[in-house]
mmCIF file of C-alpha atoms in Angstrom:
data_model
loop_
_atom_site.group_PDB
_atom_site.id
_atom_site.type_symbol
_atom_site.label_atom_id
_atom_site.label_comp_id
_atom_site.label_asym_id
_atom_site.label_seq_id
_atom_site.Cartn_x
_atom_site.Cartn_y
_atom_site.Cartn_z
ATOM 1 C CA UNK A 1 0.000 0.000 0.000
ATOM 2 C CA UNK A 2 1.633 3.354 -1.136
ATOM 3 C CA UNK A 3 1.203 6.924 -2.399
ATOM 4 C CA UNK A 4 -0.154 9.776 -0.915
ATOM 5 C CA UNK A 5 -1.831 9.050 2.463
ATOM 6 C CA UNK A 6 -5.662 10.362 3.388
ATOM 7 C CA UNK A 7 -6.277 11.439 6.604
ATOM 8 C CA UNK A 8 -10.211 10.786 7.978
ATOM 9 C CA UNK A 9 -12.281 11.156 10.930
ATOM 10 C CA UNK A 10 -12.589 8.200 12.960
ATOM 11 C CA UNK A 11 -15.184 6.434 12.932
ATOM 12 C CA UNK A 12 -18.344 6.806 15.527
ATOM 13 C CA UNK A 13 -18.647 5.154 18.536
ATOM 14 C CA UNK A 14 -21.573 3.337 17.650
ATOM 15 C CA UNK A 15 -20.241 1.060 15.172
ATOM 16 C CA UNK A 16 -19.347 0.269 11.821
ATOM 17 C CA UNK A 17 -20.943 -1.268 9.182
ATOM 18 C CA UNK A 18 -19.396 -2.528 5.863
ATOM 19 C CA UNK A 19 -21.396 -3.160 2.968
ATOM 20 C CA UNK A 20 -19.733 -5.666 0.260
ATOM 21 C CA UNK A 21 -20.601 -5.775 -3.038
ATOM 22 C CA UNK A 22 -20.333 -9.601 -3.437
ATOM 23 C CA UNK A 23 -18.714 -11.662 -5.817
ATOM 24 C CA UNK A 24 -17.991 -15.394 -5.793
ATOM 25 C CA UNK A 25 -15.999 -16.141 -3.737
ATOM 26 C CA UNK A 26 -16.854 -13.951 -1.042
ATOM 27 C CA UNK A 27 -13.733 -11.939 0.829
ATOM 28 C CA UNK A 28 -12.875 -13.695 4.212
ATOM 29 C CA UNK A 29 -13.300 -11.246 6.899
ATOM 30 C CA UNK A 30 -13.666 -13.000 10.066
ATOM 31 C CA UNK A 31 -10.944 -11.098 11.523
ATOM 32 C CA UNK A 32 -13.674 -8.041 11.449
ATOM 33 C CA UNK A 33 -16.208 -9.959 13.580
ATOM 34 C CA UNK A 34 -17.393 -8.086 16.847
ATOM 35 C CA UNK A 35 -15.698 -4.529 15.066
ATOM 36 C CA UNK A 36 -18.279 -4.367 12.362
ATOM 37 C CA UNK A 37 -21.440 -4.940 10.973
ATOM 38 C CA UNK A 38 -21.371 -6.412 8.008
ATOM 39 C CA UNK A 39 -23.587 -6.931 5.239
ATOM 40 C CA UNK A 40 -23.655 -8.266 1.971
ATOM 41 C CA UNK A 41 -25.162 -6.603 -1.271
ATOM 42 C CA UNK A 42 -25.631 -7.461 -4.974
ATOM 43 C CA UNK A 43 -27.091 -5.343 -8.000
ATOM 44 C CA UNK A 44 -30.374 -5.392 -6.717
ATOM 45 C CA UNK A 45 -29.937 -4.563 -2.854
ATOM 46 C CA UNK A 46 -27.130 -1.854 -3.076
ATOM 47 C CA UNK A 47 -29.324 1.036 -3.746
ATOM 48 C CA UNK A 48 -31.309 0.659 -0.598
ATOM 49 C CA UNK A 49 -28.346 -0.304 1.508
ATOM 50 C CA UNK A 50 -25.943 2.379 0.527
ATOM 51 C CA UNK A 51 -27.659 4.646 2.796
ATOM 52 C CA UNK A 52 -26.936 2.826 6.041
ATOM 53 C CA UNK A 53 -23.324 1.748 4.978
ATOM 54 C CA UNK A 54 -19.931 3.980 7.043
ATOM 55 C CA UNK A 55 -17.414 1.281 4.029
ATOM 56 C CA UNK A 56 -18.202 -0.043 0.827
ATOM 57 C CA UNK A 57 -16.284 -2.993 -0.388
ATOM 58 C CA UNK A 58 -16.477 -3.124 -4.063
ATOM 59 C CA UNK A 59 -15.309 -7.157 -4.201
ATOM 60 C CA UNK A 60 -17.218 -7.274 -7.399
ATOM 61 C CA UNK A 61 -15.240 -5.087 -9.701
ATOM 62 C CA UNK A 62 -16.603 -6.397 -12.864
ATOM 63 C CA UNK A 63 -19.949 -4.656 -11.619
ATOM 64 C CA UNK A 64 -21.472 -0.952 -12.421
ATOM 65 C CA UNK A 65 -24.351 -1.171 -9.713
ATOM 66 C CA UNK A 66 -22.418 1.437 -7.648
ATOM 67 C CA UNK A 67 -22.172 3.962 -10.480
ATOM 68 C CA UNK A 68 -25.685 3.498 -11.302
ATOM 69 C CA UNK A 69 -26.983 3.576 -7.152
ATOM 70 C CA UNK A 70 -24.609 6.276 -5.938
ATOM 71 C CA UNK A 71 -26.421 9.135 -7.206
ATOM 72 C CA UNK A 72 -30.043 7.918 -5.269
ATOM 73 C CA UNK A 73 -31.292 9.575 -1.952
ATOM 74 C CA UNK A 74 -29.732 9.116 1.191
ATOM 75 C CA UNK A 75 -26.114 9.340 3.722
ATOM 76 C CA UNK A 76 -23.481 7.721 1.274
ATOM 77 C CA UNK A 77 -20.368 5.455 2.976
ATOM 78 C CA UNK A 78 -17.279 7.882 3.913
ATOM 79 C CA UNK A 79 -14.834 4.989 2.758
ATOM 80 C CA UNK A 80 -15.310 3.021 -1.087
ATOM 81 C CA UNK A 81 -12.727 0.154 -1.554
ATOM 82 C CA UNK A 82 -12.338 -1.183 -4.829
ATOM 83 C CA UNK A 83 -10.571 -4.696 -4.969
ATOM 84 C CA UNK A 84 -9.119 -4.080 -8.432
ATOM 85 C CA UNK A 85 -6.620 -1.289 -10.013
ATOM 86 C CA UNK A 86 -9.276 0.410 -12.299
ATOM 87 C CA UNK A 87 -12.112 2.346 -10.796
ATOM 88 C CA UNK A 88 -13.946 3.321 -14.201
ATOM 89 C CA UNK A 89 -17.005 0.763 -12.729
ATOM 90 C CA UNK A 90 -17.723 2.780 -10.132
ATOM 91 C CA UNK A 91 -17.365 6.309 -10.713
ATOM 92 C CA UNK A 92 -20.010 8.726 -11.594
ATOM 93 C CA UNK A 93 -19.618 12.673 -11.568
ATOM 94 C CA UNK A 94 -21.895 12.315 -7.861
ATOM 95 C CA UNK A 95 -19.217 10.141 -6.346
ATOM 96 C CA UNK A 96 -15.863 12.163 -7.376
ATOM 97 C CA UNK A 97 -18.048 15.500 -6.425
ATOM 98 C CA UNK A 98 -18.489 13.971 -2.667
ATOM 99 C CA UNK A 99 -16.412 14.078 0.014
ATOM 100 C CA UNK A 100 -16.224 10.083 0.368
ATOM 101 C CA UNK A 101 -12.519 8.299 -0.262
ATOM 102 C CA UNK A 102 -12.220 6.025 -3.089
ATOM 103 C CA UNK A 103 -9.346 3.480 -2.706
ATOM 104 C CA UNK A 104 -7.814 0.538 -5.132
ATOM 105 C CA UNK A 105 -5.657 -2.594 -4.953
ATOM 106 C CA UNK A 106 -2.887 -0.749 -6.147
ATOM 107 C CA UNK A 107 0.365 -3.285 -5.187
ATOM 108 C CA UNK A 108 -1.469 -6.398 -5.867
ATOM 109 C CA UNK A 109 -1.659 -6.737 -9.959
ATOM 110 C CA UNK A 110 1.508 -5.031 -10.926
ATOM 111 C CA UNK A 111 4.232 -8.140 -11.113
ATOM 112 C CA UNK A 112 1.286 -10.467 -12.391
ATOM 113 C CA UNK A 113 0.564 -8.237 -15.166
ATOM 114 C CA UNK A 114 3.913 -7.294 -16.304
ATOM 115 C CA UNK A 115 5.122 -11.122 -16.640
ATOM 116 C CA UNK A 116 1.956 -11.736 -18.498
ATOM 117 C CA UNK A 117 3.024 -8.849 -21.130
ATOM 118 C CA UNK A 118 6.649 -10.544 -20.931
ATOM 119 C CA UNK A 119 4.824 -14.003 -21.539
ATOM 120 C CA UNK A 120 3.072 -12.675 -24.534
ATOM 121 C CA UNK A 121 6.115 -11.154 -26.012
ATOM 122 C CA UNK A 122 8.073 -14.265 -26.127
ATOM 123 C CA UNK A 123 5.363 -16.206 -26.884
ATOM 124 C CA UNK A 124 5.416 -13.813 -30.213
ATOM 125 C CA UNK A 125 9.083 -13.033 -30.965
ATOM 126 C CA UNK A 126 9.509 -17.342 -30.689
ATOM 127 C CA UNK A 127 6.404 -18.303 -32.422
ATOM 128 C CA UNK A 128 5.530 -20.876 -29.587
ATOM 129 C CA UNK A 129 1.704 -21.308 -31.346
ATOM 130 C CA UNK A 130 3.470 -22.235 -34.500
ATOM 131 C CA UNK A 131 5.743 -24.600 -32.759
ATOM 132 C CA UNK A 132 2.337 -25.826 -30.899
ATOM 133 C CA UNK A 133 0.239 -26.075 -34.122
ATOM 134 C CA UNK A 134 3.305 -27.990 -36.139
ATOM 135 C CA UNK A 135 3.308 -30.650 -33.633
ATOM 136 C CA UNK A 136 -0.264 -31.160 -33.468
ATOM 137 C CA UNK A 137 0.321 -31.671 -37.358
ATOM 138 C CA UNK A 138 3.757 -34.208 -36.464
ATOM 139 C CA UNK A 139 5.401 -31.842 -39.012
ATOM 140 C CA UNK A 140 9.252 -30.805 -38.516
ATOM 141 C CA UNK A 141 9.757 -27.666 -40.293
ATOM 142 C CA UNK A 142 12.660 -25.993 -38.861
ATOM 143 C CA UNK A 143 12.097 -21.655 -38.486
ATOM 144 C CA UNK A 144 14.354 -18.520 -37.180
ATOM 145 C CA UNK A 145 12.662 -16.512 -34.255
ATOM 146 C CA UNK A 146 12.906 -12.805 -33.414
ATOM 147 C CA UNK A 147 15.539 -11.632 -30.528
ATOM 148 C CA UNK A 148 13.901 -9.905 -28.570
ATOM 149 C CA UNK A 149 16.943 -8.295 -26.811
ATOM 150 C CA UNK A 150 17.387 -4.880 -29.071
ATOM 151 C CA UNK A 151 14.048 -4.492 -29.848
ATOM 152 C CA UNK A 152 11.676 -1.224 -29.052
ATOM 153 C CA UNK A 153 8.570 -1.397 -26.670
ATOM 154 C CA UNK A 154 6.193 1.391 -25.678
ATOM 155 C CA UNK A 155 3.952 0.970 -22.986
ATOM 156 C CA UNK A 156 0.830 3.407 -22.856
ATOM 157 C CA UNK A 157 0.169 4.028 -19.240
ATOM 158 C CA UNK A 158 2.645 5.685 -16.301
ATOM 159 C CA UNK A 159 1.070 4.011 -13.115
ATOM 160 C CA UNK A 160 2.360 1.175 -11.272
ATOM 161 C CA UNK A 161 1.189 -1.384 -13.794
ATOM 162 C CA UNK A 162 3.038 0.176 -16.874
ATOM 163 C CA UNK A 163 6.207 1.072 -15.019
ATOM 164 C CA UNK A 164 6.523 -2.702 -14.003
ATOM 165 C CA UNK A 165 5.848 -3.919 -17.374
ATOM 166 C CA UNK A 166 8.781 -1.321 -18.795
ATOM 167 C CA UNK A 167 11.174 -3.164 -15.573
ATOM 168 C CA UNK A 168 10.039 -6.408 -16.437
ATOM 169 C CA UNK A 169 10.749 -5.817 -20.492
ATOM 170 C CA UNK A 170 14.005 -4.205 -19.739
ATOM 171 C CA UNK A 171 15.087 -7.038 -18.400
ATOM 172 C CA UNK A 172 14.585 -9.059 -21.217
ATOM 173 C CA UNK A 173 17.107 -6.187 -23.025
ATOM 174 C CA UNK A 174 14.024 -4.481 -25.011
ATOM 175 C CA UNK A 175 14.496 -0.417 -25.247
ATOM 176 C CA UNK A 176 11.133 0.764 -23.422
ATOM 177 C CA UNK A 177 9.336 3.903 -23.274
ATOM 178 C CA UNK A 178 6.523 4.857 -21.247
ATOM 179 C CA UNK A 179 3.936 7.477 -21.663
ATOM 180 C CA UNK A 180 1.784 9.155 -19.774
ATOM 181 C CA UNK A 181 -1.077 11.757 -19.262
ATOM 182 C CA UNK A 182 1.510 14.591 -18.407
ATOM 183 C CA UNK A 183 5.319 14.311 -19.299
ATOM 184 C CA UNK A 184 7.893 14.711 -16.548
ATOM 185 C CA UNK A 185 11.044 12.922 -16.103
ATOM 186 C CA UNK A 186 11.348 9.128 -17.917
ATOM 187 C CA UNK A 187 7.630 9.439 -19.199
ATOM 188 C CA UNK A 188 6.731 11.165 -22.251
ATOM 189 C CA UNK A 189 3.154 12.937 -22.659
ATOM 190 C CA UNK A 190 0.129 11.915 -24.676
ATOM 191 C CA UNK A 191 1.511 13.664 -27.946
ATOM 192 C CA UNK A 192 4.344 11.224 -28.316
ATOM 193 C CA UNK A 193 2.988 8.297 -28.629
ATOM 194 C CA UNK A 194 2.375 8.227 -32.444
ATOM 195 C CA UNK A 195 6.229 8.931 -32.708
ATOM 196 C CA UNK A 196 6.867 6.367 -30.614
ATOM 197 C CA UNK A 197 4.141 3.724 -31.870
ATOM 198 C CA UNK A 198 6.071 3.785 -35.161
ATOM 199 C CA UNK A 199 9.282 3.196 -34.107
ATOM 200 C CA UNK A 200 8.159 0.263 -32.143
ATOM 201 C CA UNK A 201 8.327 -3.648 -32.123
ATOM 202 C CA UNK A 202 5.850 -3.785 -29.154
ATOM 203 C CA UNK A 203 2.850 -1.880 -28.242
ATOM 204 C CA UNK A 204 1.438 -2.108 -24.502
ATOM 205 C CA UNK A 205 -1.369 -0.416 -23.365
ATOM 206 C CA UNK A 206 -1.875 -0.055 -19.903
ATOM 207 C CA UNK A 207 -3.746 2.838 -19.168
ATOM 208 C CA UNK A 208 -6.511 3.591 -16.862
ATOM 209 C CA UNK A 209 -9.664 4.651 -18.862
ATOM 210 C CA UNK A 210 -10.821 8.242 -18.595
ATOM 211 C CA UNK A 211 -12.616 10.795 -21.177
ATOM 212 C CA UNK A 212 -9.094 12.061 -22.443
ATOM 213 C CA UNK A 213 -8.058 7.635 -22.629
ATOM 214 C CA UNK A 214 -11.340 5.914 -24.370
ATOM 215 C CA UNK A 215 -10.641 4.646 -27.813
ATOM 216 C CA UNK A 216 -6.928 6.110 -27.351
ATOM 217 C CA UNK A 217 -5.789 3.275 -30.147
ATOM 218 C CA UNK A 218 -7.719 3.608 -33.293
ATOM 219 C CA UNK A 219 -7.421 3.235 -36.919
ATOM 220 C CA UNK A 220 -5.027 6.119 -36.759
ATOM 221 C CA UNK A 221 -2.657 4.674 -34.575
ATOM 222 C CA UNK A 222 -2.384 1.006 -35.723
ATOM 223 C CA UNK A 223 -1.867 2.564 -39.116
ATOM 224 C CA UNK A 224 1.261 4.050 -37.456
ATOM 225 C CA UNK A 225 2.292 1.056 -36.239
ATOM 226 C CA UNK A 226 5.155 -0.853 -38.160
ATOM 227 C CA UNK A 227 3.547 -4.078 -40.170
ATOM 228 C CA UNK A 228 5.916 -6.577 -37.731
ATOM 229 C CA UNK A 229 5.039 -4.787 -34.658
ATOM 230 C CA UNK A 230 2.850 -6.538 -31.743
ATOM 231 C CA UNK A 231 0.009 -5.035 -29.945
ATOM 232 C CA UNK A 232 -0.676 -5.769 -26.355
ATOM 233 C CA UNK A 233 -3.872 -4.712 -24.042
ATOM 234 C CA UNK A 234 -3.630 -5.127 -20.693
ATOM 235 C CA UNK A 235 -5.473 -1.930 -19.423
ATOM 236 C CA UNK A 236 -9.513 -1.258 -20.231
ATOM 237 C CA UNK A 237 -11.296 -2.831 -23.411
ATOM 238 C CA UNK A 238 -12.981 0.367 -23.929
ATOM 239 C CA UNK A 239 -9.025 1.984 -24.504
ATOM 240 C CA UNK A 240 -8.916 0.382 -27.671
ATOM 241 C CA UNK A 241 -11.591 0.935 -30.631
ATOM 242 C CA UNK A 242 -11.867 -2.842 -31.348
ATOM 243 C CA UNK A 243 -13.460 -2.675 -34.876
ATOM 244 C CA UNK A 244 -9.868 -0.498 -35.865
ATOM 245 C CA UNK A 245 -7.904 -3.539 -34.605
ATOM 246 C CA UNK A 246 -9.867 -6.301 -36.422
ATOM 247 C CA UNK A 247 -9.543 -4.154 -39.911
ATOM 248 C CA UNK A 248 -5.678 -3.592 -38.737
ATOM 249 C CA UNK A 249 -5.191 -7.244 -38.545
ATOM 250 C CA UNK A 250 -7.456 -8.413 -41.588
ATOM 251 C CA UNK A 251 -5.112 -6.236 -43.581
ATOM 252 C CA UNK A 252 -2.545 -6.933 -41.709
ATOM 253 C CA UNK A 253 -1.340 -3.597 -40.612
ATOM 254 C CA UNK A 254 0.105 -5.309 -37.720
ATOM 255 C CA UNK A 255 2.064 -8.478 -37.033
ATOM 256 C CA UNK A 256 -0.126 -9.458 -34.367
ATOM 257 C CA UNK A 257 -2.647 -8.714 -31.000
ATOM 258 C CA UNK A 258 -3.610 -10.324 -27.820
ATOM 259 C CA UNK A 259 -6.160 -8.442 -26.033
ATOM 260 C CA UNK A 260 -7.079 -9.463 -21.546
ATOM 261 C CA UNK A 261 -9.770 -6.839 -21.571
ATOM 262 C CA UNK A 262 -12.841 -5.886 -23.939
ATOM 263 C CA UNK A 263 -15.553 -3.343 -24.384
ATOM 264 C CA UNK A 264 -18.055 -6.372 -23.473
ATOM 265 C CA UNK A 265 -16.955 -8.789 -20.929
ATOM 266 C CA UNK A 266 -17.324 -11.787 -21.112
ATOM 267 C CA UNK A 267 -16.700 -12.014 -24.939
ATOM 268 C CA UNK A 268 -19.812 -13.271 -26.524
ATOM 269 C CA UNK A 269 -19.351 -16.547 -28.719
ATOM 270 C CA UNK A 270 -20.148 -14.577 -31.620
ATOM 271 C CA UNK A 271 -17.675 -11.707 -31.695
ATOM 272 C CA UNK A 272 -15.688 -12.162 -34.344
ATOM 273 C CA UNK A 273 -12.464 -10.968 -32.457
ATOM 274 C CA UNK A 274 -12.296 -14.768 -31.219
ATOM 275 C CA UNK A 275 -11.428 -16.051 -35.120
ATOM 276 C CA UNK A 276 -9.543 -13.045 -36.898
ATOM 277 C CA UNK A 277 -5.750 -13.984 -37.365
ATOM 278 C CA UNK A 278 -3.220 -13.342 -35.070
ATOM 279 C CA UNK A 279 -5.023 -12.238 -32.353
ATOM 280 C CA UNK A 280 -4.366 -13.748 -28.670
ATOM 281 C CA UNK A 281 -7.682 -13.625 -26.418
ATOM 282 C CA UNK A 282 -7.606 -14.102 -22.696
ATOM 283 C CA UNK A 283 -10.578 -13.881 -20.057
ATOM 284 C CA UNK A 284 -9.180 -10.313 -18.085
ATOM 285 C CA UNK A 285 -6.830 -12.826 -16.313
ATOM 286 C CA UNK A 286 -3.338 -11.224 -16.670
ATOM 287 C CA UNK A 287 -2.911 -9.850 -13.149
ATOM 288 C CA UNK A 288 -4.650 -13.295 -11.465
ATOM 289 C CA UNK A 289 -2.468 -15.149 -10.047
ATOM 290 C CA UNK A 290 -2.880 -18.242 -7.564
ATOM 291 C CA UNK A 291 -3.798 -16.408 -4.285
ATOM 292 C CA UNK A 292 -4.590 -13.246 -5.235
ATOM 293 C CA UNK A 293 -8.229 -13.295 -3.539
ATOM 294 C CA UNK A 294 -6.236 -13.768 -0.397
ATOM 295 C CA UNK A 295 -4.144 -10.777 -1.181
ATOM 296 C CA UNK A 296 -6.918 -8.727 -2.132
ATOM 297 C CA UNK A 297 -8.759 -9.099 1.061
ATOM 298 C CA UNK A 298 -5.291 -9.109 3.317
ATOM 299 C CA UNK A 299 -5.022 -5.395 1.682
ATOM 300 C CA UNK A 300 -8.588 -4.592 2.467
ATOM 301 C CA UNK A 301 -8.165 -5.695 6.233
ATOM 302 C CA UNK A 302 -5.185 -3.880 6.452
ATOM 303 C CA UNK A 303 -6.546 -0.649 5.231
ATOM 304 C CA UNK A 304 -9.872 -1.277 7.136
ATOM 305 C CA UNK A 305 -7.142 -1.290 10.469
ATOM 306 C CA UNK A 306 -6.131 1.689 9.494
ATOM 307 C CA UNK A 307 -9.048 3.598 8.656
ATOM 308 C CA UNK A 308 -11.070 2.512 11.845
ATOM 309 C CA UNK A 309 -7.946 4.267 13.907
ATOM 310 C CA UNK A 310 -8.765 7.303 12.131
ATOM 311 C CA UNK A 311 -4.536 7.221 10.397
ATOM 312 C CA UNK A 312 -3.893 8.363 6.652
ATOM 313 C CA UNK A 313 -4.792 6.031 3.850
ATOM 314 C CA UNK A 314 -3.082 4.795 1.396
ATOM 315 C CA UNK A 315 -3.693 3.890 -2.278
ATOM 316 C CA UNK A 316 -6.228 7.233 -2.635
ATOM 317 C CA UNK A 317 -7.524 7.446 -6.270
ATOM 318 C CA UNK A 318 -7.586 10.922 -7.270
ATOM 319 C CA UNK A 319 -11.286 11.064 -8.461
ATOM 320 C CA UNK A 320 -11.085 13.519 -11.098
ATOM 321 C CA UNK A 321 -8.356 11.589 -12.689
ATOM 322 C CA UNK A 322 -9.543 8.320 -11.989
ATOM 323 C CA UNK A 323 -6.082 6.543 -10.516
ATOM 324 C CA UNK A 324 -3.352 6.923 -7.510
ATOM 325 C CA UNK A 325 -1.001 10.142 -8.699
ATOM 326 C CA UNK A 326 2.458 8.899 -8.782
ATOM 327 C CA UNK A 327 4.920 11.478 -7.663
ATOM 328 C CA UNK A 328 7.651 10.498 -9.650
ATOM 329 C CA UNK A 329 8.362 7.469 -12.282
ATOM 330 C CA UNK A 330 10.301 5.834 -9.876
ATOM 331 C CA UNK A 331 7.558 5.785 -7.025
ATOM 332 C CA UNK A 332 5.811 2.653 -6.256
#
């Protein structure tokens, strides 16, 4: 848990209660029994109990029932955790105009998620599905793969997330840059990343979605990209404008995709991103690793400890932005 701590009231005397937007599996919180009430919520209950809730545990994160209750009658919780990195779900202009804290599970996904990206770049530069496929057919056809030492990565997104994936892709010897929503020191701003697409072998996006990020990688900037270069989408399926990258690799603008996230989640069986060529799809499972439930709630009870003795939090999003402000590149 890092960044730039939140100081609160403490809470009342009288109690708290924790509402939990469930998901399956539930959190474990028996370590909270006899220091709060807790109850449990789903789409159709959170309306009505938002009102009587002091913390909101968003444990479903794949869920928009808090953007779409928040703005009803009633007290709203002083304390929203979200149990993923993203926060798009649950904010509405209501909630970042109130004075309640909105936190995420920043230092939980970042290592998972950049050794996925590293995965998916060997996986390309050493053509492991054609060595899969040619052994399915018992054929022996000897190939040359791509080094990927030398080559040129850019990876859309400054937060914790990207800057792992740049450490973890440096050490494989690829050149990385980063962007970012501002430039400062080792992250250059939005206007450089059509310079930069074209220059590279690798293409990661990893940015949180916002109004200034939503359909950031469109027709225009495939058609930047070089034809052997690899695109990578690790952030928000609504950051990429999915029709552009289907035409991109039909014509084969692009060497290749592989896409974690989507616009419409779960895929549907008939979206035709499952059959075009050279495009990777996984089910928004690059930062889940074995354990990370436990991890996830371990954070929550931590902060909970914390918040309940009235200290500074950590991992506040900024709600106008929509993520944790990093100070500095080098700031975890």
């Amino acid at each position: 848990m890092t960044d730039a701590p939140e100081a609160l009231a403490a809470p009342d005397d009288d109690g708290i209660t924790l509402l939990v937007l469930d998901a399956d599996p539930p959190p474990r919180l028996g370590s909270l029994t006899g220091r709060a009430r807790i109850l449990h919520g789903d789409d159709s209950t959170i309306a009505r109990q938002l009102p009587v809730a002091d913390v909101l545990l968003v444990w479903d994160f794949l869920s928009d029932a808090v953007r779409r209750a928040w703005p009803g009658e009633g007290p709203r919780p002083r304390w929203v955790h979200t149990a993923s990195a993203g926060v798009d779900h649950l904010m509405c202009p209501e909630l970042a105009a109130s004075d309640t804290v909105v936190t995420n599970a920043r230092g939980i996904f970042e290592t998972p998620i950049a050794e996925y990206v590293a995965g998916l770049v060997l996986a390309s530069a050493k053509d492991f599905a054609g060595t899969n496929e040619l052994q399915r057919q018992r054929r022996w056809r000897h190939r040359e793969t791509r080094r990927v030492a030398g080559t040129r990565a850019v990876v859309a997104g400054s937060g914790p997330i990207g800057r792992a994936i740049a450490r973890t892709l440096g050490a494989l010897g690829v050149r990385v840059a980063v962007t970012g929503r501002t430039a400062r020191p080792g992250v250059h701003g939005p206007q450089d990343l059509l310079p930069l697409v074209a220059r590279a072998d690798w293409v990661v996006c990893a940015a949180p979605l916002s109004d200034a990020t939503r359909g950031m990688f469109d027709a225009r900037t495939f058609d930047a990209m070089s034809p052997s270069a690899y695109f990578v989408n690790v952030g928000r399926g609504q950051l990429v404008v999915e029709e552009d990258l289907l035409a991109a690799l039909r014509k084969r603008w692009i060497a290749g995709a592989a896409l974690d996230v989507f616009a419409h989640e779960p895929l549907p069986p008939e979206s035709p991103l499952w059959d075009v060529p050279g495009l990777t799809v996984s089910p928004h499972m690059s930062g889940d690793v074995v354990g990370w439930r436990d991890e996830l709630g371990s954070q929550f009870l931590e902060l909970f400890d914390v918040w309940a003795s009235g200290k500074p939090l950590a991992n506040v999003v900024d709600k106008n932005v929509g993520y944790v402000p990093s100070h500095d590149l080098t700031q975890d």
